[in-house]
Amino acid sequence: MARLADYFVVVGYDLDKRGGSEGQGRILQRFPEKDWEDNPFPQGIELFCQPSGWQLVPERQPATFFVAVLTDINSERHYCACFTFWEALDNPQVRHGDTKESKASEADEVDEEPAVVQPSQVFAPKSLVLVSRLDHTEVFRNCLGLIYTVHVDALSVPLETVIGNLLTCVIPIAGGSQRTITLGAGDRQVIQTPINDSLPVSGSSVAQLFRQLGIVNVLYLFCAALTEHKILFLSSSYQRLTDACRGLLAIMFPLKYSFTYVPILPGKLLEVLSTPTPFIIGVNSFFRSETQELLDVIIADLDGGTVTIPECVHISLLPEPLLQQTQTALSMVLDPELEVADHAFPPSSTQPSALKIQDKEIRAVFLWLFARLFQGYRWCLHIIRIHPEPVIRFHKAAFLGQRALSEDDFLMKVLDGMAFAGFVSERGPPYRTTDLFDDLIANQVERIRQEEACPHKVMNHIKELAEQLFKNENPYPTVAMHKVQRPSESPGQNQPQNQTPFPPLDEVTVQLFIDHAAAKLKTAPPVVKAELKGMVPSGPPLGENGNVLANSARRLEVVRNCITYIFENKMLEAKKLMPAVLRALKGRAARICLTQELNQHVLQNRAVLDDQQFDYIVRMMNCTLQDCSHMDEHGIAAALLPLVTAFCRKLGAGITQFAYSCVQEHMVWTNMQFWEAMFYSDVQNHIRALYLEVDDGEPHANSVVSALELASEQSRLWPTLSKDMQTERVQKEESTVFSQAIHYANRMSYLLLPLDTSKNRLLRSSGLGDVESVSNSYVTNSIAGSMAESYDTESGFEDAESSDVANSVVRFINRFVDKVCNESGVTNEHLKALHTMIPDIVQMHIETLDAVHRESKRLPPIQKPKLLRPTLLSGEELVMDGMRVHLIPDGREEATGLMGGPPLLPAEGAIFLTTYRLIFKGTPSDPLVGEQVVTRSFPIASLTKEKRISVTLPMDQFVQEGLQLRSCTFQLMKIAFDEEVASDLAEVFRKHMHKLRYPQHVQGTFAFTVGQCGKLVVEHKAKDKNQSIKTLSKNLVKSAKRTIGRQYVTRKKYTPPTWENRSSLQSELDEDEISVSEELDQSSLTLSSTIRSSDRQTMSNVVERACCRDYQRLGLGTLSNSLTRSKNEPFRISTVNRMYTVCRSYPGLLIVPQSIPDSTIQRICRCYRQNRFPVVCWRNSRTKAVLLRSAGLHAKGVVGFFKSPNAPTAGMPSQADSTSLEQEKYLQAIISSMPSYSETSGRNTLSGFTSTHMNTSGGARVISLSQPKVSGKARNPPRGKWGSIRGSGRLSAYNPEVGNRLAGKESPQPNGGPSDALFLRPQKAYLYIIGDKAQLKGGKQDSFQQWEVVPIEVCDVRQVKNSFKKLMKACVPSSPNSDPNMSFHRCLEDSEWMTLLHKVLQVSVLVVELLDTGSSVMVSLEDGWDVTTQVVSLVQLLSDPYYRTFDGFRLLVEKEWLSFGHRFSHRGAQTLASQSSGFTPVFLQFLDCVHQIHLQFPMEFEFSQYYLKFLAYHYVSNRFRTFLLDSDYERIELGVLYEEKGERKNPQVCKSVWDYIDRLHKKTPIFYNYMFCPEDEEVLRPYSFISNLKVWDFYTEETLSEGPSYDWELVRGRQERPAEETPDKPDTSGPTSQRQIVWPCYDSRSKVVPDAITKLLQDLQTLEAELGQASEKWKDTWDKIKTTQRTETKLESRVSSLLMSSNLSHQRRSQGVYLQESGVGSSINLALDCEASATSTPVAGRPSTSTLYSQFQSTESENRSFEGILYKKGALLKPWKPRWFVLDKTKHQLRYYESRQDKECKGVIELAEVESVIPGTPTMGAPKNIEDKAFFDLKTTKRVYNFCAQDSLNAQLWMDSVQSCLSDA
């Protein structure tokens, strides 16, 4: 029972204090005067009566009523019902006329409303207030209204009686009874109490709230309130604010809001809104502006229906699918019509329920929601004390884990919140009264789960719940017994005078009533309400989510088997299963299974293992713990906790190491919440056991009873026990808790103290263990001595740095003990005892650990795979011995087993650093391929990038440090250092690697240090660009003496320094430099005398250099008797550069025009960059056109003079003029040397072009890639190379005036017929200069147009460098890429490597065309040593078959790349000096181009593709000296140039790559191309479009079995050994398979499956060996066969032998069957035409495909439907020629031959491609004396053919015949 009203208060306007701007209220009277004992009077009521402030108003307002809520210090809520009416006052002006302040205030008022005359009366508010702890709004409204009515209508009842009755009215709080009350004024009211007071009473406030704000908004507010955000309601109605707040609290049931709750906040207290704690507050909209600057408050505007959430506030919403289902249910309640809105025949009425019912339905939805959120919560309660009071804790992590909601933000926040803590303490106790929610959780969970998917079933359930809620508030049908009087008429303005003010009441009378009632209560017998307590049912247990466990039976099987193997000591089996187990342990089920299985192997809390078993168990435990979060929501760490203290191994006498010392490295051990939950669950188990023993007498099955049930039973019995029994039980419980606390102090010290405590450092940020604490396990040592991630303040180690390990652990344990003991009610004495014990426990543990640590270091290391030694080259030495590493798979998938085959990587082995290579050798980690050997290596000189990485190995779950090493031989090594490798050792390894990769000087490279005593070492200085005269001459003298006058120089013997002294090499070199130069300076020799004395020696050496042989072969000058030269030759060999004074980077002997003296050359050279002036490097033996190379011109031709040592001060201009004149003279001399120039008297004839060889060299091969726009109506765009170069987007850097003749600009003919522009002009240029577009400003145009400049854009070195980087990443990615946009082909395209190849090939083919047509070409691009070299070399390779042989190719590289100074050392970043410039593979690009040409013309090259790969590998490997240094000058300076030619002291060590290749070539045909079958004078014109280029397999292939195959000694042995061994062993094994498994990335396919010829040659050798004959060299055998084959071929049909056939068409050569690739080929294949395109002009002297047809025809006449002679105009640059044409209807083609007798077809026009035949017009160069009508044009899809017949009749016949053929088809 409770009082209906505690206090009655009258509050009025305080007239005494109205001086300020705002009025105040004051309490006029209150009853009772003195506070109740159980309920003190609340403060500040006057503020709440007028929340917007006390003010006087000029007009009477209607009476108002609202209920404010005050919360007292005990968080009890007081409901203040305020009834406010307005009373008239005389104007204070009159009343207080004499006081100053009233005047002032009045003046204020007048200011405010100057127009209004002050009324004689104003009205002041007065409030009647009821203060109650019960919330009966309507009853309060009625009571206060009655009092007001009695006063206003002056009823006969005294007010004191009414108030006395009100204050003495007592009603029950709950129970559902109705109580009728009367206040003695003829009134009667029924008060209905709710049945159960734990359920909130909401009236219709919830429905009202949803109506005002809508579903989504209220859900936002609901979630915000539960997750503790600040919520502010705004409305202009006070009652609505109260209702809204009440409604929000009602839907939060069963959680209770425990923060600030003020439904109506007075304006004076608005600063409360900036409190930091959460709140729910209501404020009048009047104060809206004051709420604007609140940044973290959610504002709900009830009148406007909006909810405003600030940006900085994030509200966690309900987890899906709950959110969706709740919204659906709410909309079905609030808007039932929504569902049927679209129905054609909607049901007649689907009105929502009445407000009151709707209110309960909405609450039912939220009740249903909470039942789903909290289902099973009782299974996660830990009861840790039963007596004297139950103490209960909630295991949050387990709850979230079992609900699989551990990631859910909303639930995490709710469970952490205050409301839920209150929920646990209120609903946790197992023996109490239950309510609707308990019933729902206990009995309806299953039903909810089944129905959740079906909204209608959910609705039915919700309606049932709503009914119960409604029943609770309205248990009986409503009775209309209310009778309350209301005021007779509303007192308004009409009778202002007669209303009296509310009278003061008589306190004594009221007090008498109260005292009387109190006495009555005392005498009355106490009301005993039987509380129905009972055991709270727990509901169905939380099932594991079914789907989590699905599909894991196989994995559990694997885990179980592995553990069985370990305990049965079958270690090999266990090892094989281990990777699978570690993978399986990612799954929760497998981890739980592991803990269960291990439990079975523990006997009496102990399980002693041997070392290997221990190691495996620890690894599995670590793997299990690694995936546990620090919360341990699945209880896996909890299950392992007893196991880590059970499994152990003996280390020595009395010393045991437990598993816990090896699993400390996990976050979970440092999480206080984990330890608390563990402690509570253990205490619960022990207390349960305690009472089970007590009750053992009773015969119930103790296994079934849960702790909560037991506790409930004990609570029921508690009152019946005697005092002694009670105290005994309390003590027993306390000692249980106390003993557990000691136990946990021990456990925590086990897991928190590291094995090696001497280090004094607990916190280790890195996961890697120190190397000192090596034990014998993969895991132990990396964890030992380390404690998991640094602890934040949360976990207790606030200032761990300042103290040692022991102190921090003690502090952590102390905090834990304080917390759990206070919560579980341990007495202070016990707690103190614990605090004194803890340091001792820790100290004892540290002592035992020391012994364990000492012993564990003595353990023999576990057996790891033996390190395999790599075989080394002779002269290669190990710099660092093998370090154990793991080779990790990179982005290439072949080796990882993803593409089939076994996973060869990751592999475990060692990395070796030698003076030459970096080698990994090891075995795959996968036990199934454990017997294979994996090798990966690359030359140290090819290292391009090295970066540190951290790697997680799949086997050990720890992060290792590692390195990623990338090499430009397209190799990548990702290695992770084994934990036995000290980190400083890894550092040493890196340093050594850098030293070897970038030696101080080129003589530090392997090619020089390899077991050789070198010559005198000289420090190589990088050439300074602007050297002054002095330094220049000094250097000259020096270099002269170095090269020649060696007798003058003190010679120090140079021995390569040993590894240790390598760093001191620098200083030695410096001394040397100094001693030489001093001596030179003292000597009085002049420059000229030096040269003279040495002429003979130098010259013989220079001549020795191969270039001269080549120049003689080309007829470019001879060296007969000491440089006397025959004057009639156009060119001479100049020795102007023999001292390398003219140009440092050129060779000593150069080809220049006969007529140019050396002095001119010295002047000309200054106009060119790096002094690289134009020199001749090749001459076309047929057209006598020459190919020149030079660098680009300086931006101004004059710049050179500023460098010249003898530039006079005056007369500069004249000198400049003379230079450019000399330059012109130089070019003119070259032009004059060409026979085509000297032959022609005038330059207007085309005699140069009439050579029969030329007319067929154009053709479809050169049609441009993208056709440029053509002016006018011209129909055929320019063709030929020019069109191609200019038209293809990238190279279109062309300026129109230059080379206009070549542009092929069409001048449209009157009849629109096209004309070949080239022949409109009478001549073409004799010399084309291919120059860089950017530099051609300086070049002067020749007015007679004898030479012409062709500007093109070239790729600069930076482009090549970047492109190569991207190419490497594409071919050898460092990690697998799942992004579809980064596929191999996409990356390849992004690298633009193919585009660069295309450009180089395109320019080269262009130059070949020009040379072939008789024009000379000068390539002068960039500095003349990168792109120029590429183009010039390719041109020679394409034009001259000699360079496609072994000797020729070697000569080409030596001449163009080495002698002409390609900067190999600089571009290859071979030394420290060039490190910054980075690696730029210009030479590799050239080799790739050669490879592309080789693919298209496989029969034209004597060497194979392997030869190119071999060079590509070794040009960066630094194994040979060939590709070191930047020019001949530098090579001479070091004395390396000529020694290669001299005698060899050590035959094992080849200094030159060419010698090595020669030697190898004699032994094995590996470099030889069996398809080599050259044509005489064959000029190759490869396709250069990107679609024709292929990715070179050099970039993508690797052989893991042996490493790169380019160091032949290392590979060769491996192949031969098995063959020798097999005969010795007798075959006992029965029939063995001849099959061999070949893995694509492991074996070398070409070795295992050689091509047919290699195979036959090998067989021949073995047969010879068996017969005991001396084995013949393979080359001799091959040559013999070839000659016999040749003779046979002449007799047989030409096509029969693919191999030797030398008359296959060019297409066939380029795209026929490759012998090396396929090994099979039939002649039929060849007859199929590979190119569908109509090649009208095949290459000279070649039969076309159609000839192949004729091999199979019976007679030739039957398919010739029409034939005769026609003149045909050639392609670009070609004259008209008569040809014999044959129209063939059968094959539907037009063929033409040289003459009627000719059997070899010159070309074919496919009629299928002909579009039209039309009359034509004569064009330039057409046959004379022929009428115009005899011309006709044939237009095909590819081009237009111009024909000319003998006369018009003949022409008409031809046109008709072709037309009829077309129409027939």
XYZ file of N, CA and C in Angstrom, residues 1300-1404:
315
model
N 58.799 16.426 -97.639
C 57.496 16.476 -98.269
C 57.376 15.433 -99.349
N 58.512 15.184 -100.013
C 58.434 14.225 -101.101
C 58.089 12.850 -100.584
N 58.506 12.589 -99.344
C 58.250 11.245 -98.838
C 56.842 11.112 -98.305
N 56.203 12.247 -98.082
C 54.914 12.169 -97.418
C 53.890 11.486 -98.279
N 54.153 11.454 -99.577
C 53.162 10.816 -100.447
C 51.875 11.604 -100.425
N 51.966 12.911 -100.351
C 50.725 13.707 -100.366
C 50.091 13.548 -101.736
N 48.842 13.258 -101.768
C 48.191 12.997 -103.055
C 47.736 14.330 -103.662
N 48.051 14.533 -104.937
C 47.424 15.695 -105.573
C 46.280 15.127 -106.371
N 45.067 15.454 -106.005
C 43.937 14.769 -106.637
C 43.886 15.084 -108.136
N 43.696 14.049 -108.901
C 43.582 14.215 -110.358
C 42.178 14.724 -110.677
N 42.037 15.295 -111.857
C 40.700 15.814 -112.218
C 39.641 14.731 -112.119
N 39.973 13.510 -112.541
C 38.928 12.479 -112.514
C 38.926 11.733 -111.176
N 39.626 12.266 -110.187
C 39.605 11.626 -108.867
C 40.486 10.422 -108.775
N 41.201 10.079 -109.848
C 42.081 8.908 -109.747
C 43.283 9.241 -108.891
N 43.743 8.315 -108.116
C 44.866 8.605 -107.249
C 46.162 8.588 -108.039
N 47.167 9.214 -107.470
C 48.450 9.181 -108.144
C 49.492 8.869 -107.120
N 50.534 8.228 -107.523
C 51.561 7.943 -106.541
C 52.462 9.146 -106.437
N 52.333 9.851 -105.358
C 52.915 11.179 -105.268
C 54.411 11.175 -105.508
N 55.050 10.086 -105.147
C 56.493 10.086 -105.148
C 57.026 10.404 -106.541
N 56.328 9.956 -107.547
C 56.899 10.074 -108.882
C 56.451 11.332 -109.598
N 55.750 12.186 -108.898
C 55.485 13.480 -109.496
C 56.758 14.304 -109.459
N 57.572 14.005 -108.470
C 58.823 14.745 -108.334
C 59.880 14.059 -109.149
N 60.815 14.825 -109.678
C 61.810 14.176 -110.519
C 62.854 13.413 -109.724
N 63.020 13.664 -108.434
C 64.085 12.908 -107.748
C 63.714 12.664 -106.292
N 64.489 11.800 -105.667
C 64.347 11.601 -104.220
C 65.693 11.964 -103.606
N 65.696 12.056 -102.267
C 66.943 12.470 -101.628
C 67.945 11.320 -101.662
N 69.218 11.702 -101.700
C 70.259 10.662 -101.682
C 70.590 10.264 -100.244
N 70.311 11.173 -99.309
C 70.671 10.876 -97.919
C 69.505 11.289 -97.029
N 69.037 10.355 -96.265
C 67.999 10.692 -95.292
C 68.633 10.728 -93.911
N 68.330 11.783 -93.168
C 68.871 11.866 -91.800
C 67.715 11.608 -90.845
N 67.811 10.496 -90.152
C 66.755 10.177 -89.178
C 67.148 10.885 -87.897
N 66.401 11.902 -87.500
C 66.815 12.684 -86.346
C 65.703 12.784 -85.331
N 66.099 13.223 -84.162
C 65.106 13.371 -83.112
C 64.365 14.665 -83.339
N 63.074 14.565 -83.340
C 62.228 15.725 -83.611
C 62.652 16.924 -82.764
N 63.034 16.639 -81.516
C 63.318 17.743 -80.602
C 64.586 18.492 -80.967
N 65.520 17.829 -81.708
C 66.833 18.465 -81.894
C 67.072 18.980 -83.292
N 66.071 18.898 -84.150
C 66.400 19.170 -85.546
C 66.391 20.641 -85.893
N 66.217 21.491 -84.882
C 66.161 22.916 -85.216
C 67.476 23.373 -85.813
N 68.591 22.794 -85.309
C 69.899 23.281 -85.752
C 70.259 22.855 -87.164
N 69.706 21.751 -87.632
C 70.133 21.203 -88.926
C 69.633 22.078 -90.061
N 70.515 22.392 -91.012
C 70.123 23.281 -92.117
C 69.637 22.426 -93.284
N 68.570 22.870 -93.896
C 67.999 22.082 -94.995
C 68.829 22.310 -96.271
N 69.081 21.245 -96.954
C 69.849 21.362 -98.196
C 68.932 21.905 -99.289
N 69.378 23.026 -99.908
C 68.478 23.675 -100.865
C 68.265 22.809 -102.097
N 69.294 22.039 -102.487
C 69.118 21.182 -103.669
C 68.433 19.886 -103.319
N 68.131 19.748 -102.050
C 67.401 18.564 -101.590
C 68.142 17.294 -101.944
N 69.432 17.317 -101.644
C 70.139 16.058 -101.832
C 70.035 15.231 -100.571
N 69.892 15.906 -99.441
C 69.596 15.130 -98.247
C 68.334 15.679 -97.615
N 67.758 14.870 -96.781
C 66.485 15.276 -96.214
C 66.412 14.764 -94.785
N 65.821 15.602 -93.913
C 65.766 15.222 -92.502
C 64.401 14.623 -92.205
N 64.404 13.480 -91.574
C 63.135 12.850 -91.183
C 63.042 12.906 -89.663
N 62.182 13.774 -89.131
C 62.121 13.854 -87.667
C 61.230 12.747 -87.120
N 61.705 12.046 -86.113
C 60.830 11.051 -85.462
C 60.961 11.241 -83.965
N 59.999 10.714 -83.249
C 60.084 10.774 -81.785
C 60.662 9.465 -81.306
N 61.690 9.543 -80.469
C 62.242 8.283 -79.969
C 61.937 8.168 -78.492
N 61.948 6.934 -78.020
C 61.678 6.727 -76.600
C 62.944 7.107 -75.849
N 62.803 7.900 -74.800
C 64.042 8.228 -74.118
C 64.340 7.183 -73.051
N 65.528 7.311 -72.482
C 66.019 6.267 -71.581
C 65.109 6.094 -70.373
N 64.560 7.209 -69.906
C 63.680 7.103 -68.729
C 62.473 6.229 -69.035
N 61.926 6.405 -70.251
C 60.777 5.583 -70.635
C 61.131 4.107 -70.591
N 62.311 3.793 -71.148
C 62.724 2.386 -71.189
C 62.849 1.862 -69.766
N 63.444 2.683 -68.900
C 63.665 2.234 -67.521
C 62.335 1.937 -66.835
N 61.384 2.890 -66.949
C 60.094 2.687 -66.275
C 59.332 1.532 -66.882
N 59.400 1.451 -68.210
C 58.684 0.380 -68.884
C 59.211 -0.973 -68.420
N 60.536 -1.057 -68.277
C 61.142 -2.327 -67.877
C 60.717 -2.701 -66.455
N 60.650 -1.698 -65.586
C 60.209 -1.986 -64.214
C 58.820 -2.604 -64.236
N 57.937 -1.987 -65.052
C 56.564 -2.498 -65.097
C 56.517 -3.874 -65.739
N 57.383 -4.086 -66.734
C 57.421 -5.395 -67.393
C 57.828 -6.470 -66.385
N 58.836 -6.140 -65.570
C 59.267 -7.123 -64.561
C 58.133 -7.438 -63.598
N 57.409 -6.375 -63.193
C 56.320 -6.624 -62.243
C 55.217 -7.441 -62.881
N 55.036 -7.257 -64.199
C 53.985 -8.028 -64.865
C 54.390 -9.491 -64.992
N 55.658 -9.730 -65.387
C 56.090 -11.116 -65.631
C 56.393 -11.847 -64.336
N 56.907 -11.124 -63.358
C 57.245 -11.766 -62.077
C 56.611 -10.934 -60.972
N 55.287 -11.068 -60.772
C 54.641 -10.244 -59.745
C 55.077 -10.686 -58.352
N 55.074 -9.748 -57.410
C 55.579 -10.125 -56.087
C 54.500 -10.776 -55.240
N 53.238 -10.588 -55.599
C 52.200 -11.281 -54.832
C 51.036 -11.570 -55.767
N 50.274 -12.620 -55.470
C 49.174 -12.992 -56.365
C 48.177 -11.844 -56.430
N 47.667 -11.566 -57.623
C 46.763 -10.432 -57.759
C 45.361 -10.898 -58.077
N 44.437 -10.534 -57.198
C 43.056 -10.975 -57.438
C 42.303 -9.942 -58.276
N 42.859 -8.737 -58.363
C 42.164 -7.674 -59.093
C 42.125 -8.000 -60.588
N 40.915 -8.132 -61.139
C 40.846 -8.511 -62.572
C 41.456 -7.434 -63.476
N 41.532 -6.190 -62.991
C 42.132 -5.138 -63.814
C 43.641 -5.241 -63.857
N 44.206 -6.107 -63.037
C 45.656 -6.203 -63.019
C 46.105 -7.580 -63.499
N 45.404 -8.105 -64.476
C 45.795 -9.407 -65.001
C 47.121 -9.271 -65.737
N 47.732 -10.408 -66.083
C 49.052 -10.376 -66.726
C 49.025 -9.527 -67.986
N 48.009 -9.743 -68.831
C 47.999 -9.022 -70.106
C 47.759 -7.530 -69.904
N 46.949 -7.202 -68.901
C 46.719 -5.787 -68.631
C 48.014 -5.122 -68.150
N 48.719 -5.800 -67.254
C 49.981 -5.232 -66.742
C 50.994 -5.106 -67.871
N 50.995 -6.110 -68.741
C 51.938 -6.100 -69.864
C 51.652 -4.886 -70.744
N 50.375 -4.650 -70.963
C 50.005 -3.512 -71.811
C 50.393 -2.207 -71.123
N 50.138 -2.139 -69.816
C 50.483 -0.916 -69.087
C 51.973 -0.632 -69.132
N 52.779 -1.695 -69.227
C 54.223 -1.468 -69.188
C 54.705 -0.779 -70.471
N 53.943 -0.913 -71.560
C 54.290 -0.302 -72.855
C 55.587 -0.848 -73.448
N 56.055 -1.975 -72.944
C 57.293 -2.573 -73.466
C 57.114 -2.919 -74.940
N 55.962 -3.531 -75.253
C 55.708 -3.927 -76.641
C 55.653 -2.694 -77.555
N 55.102 -1.623 -77.030
C 55.042 -0.393 -77.833
C 56.447 0.084 -78.164
N 57.343 -0.003 -77.195
C 58.719 0.446 -77.433
C 59.393 -0.440 -78.487
N 59.174 -1.758 -78.373
C 59.752 -2.661 -79.378
C 59.211 -2.294 -80.763
N 57.907 -2.035 -80.781
C 57.264 -1.695 -82.057
C 57.926 -0.466 -82.675
N 58.190 0.547 -81.840
C 58.807 1.770 -82.375
C 60.176 1.473 -82.961
N 60.979 0.745 -82.199
C 62.356 0.491 -82.654
C 62.331 -0.316 -83.959
N 61.499 -1.356 -83.985
C 61.426 -2.190 -85.187
C 60.919 -1.367 -86.376
N 59.963 -0.498 -86.080
C 59.366 0.269 -87.175
C 60.406 1.180 -87.828
N 61.165 1.878 -86.985
C 62.197 2.762 -87.528
C 63.228 1.935 -88.294
N 63.585 0.776 -87.735
C 64.612 -0.046 -88.390
C 64.147 -0.509 -89.761
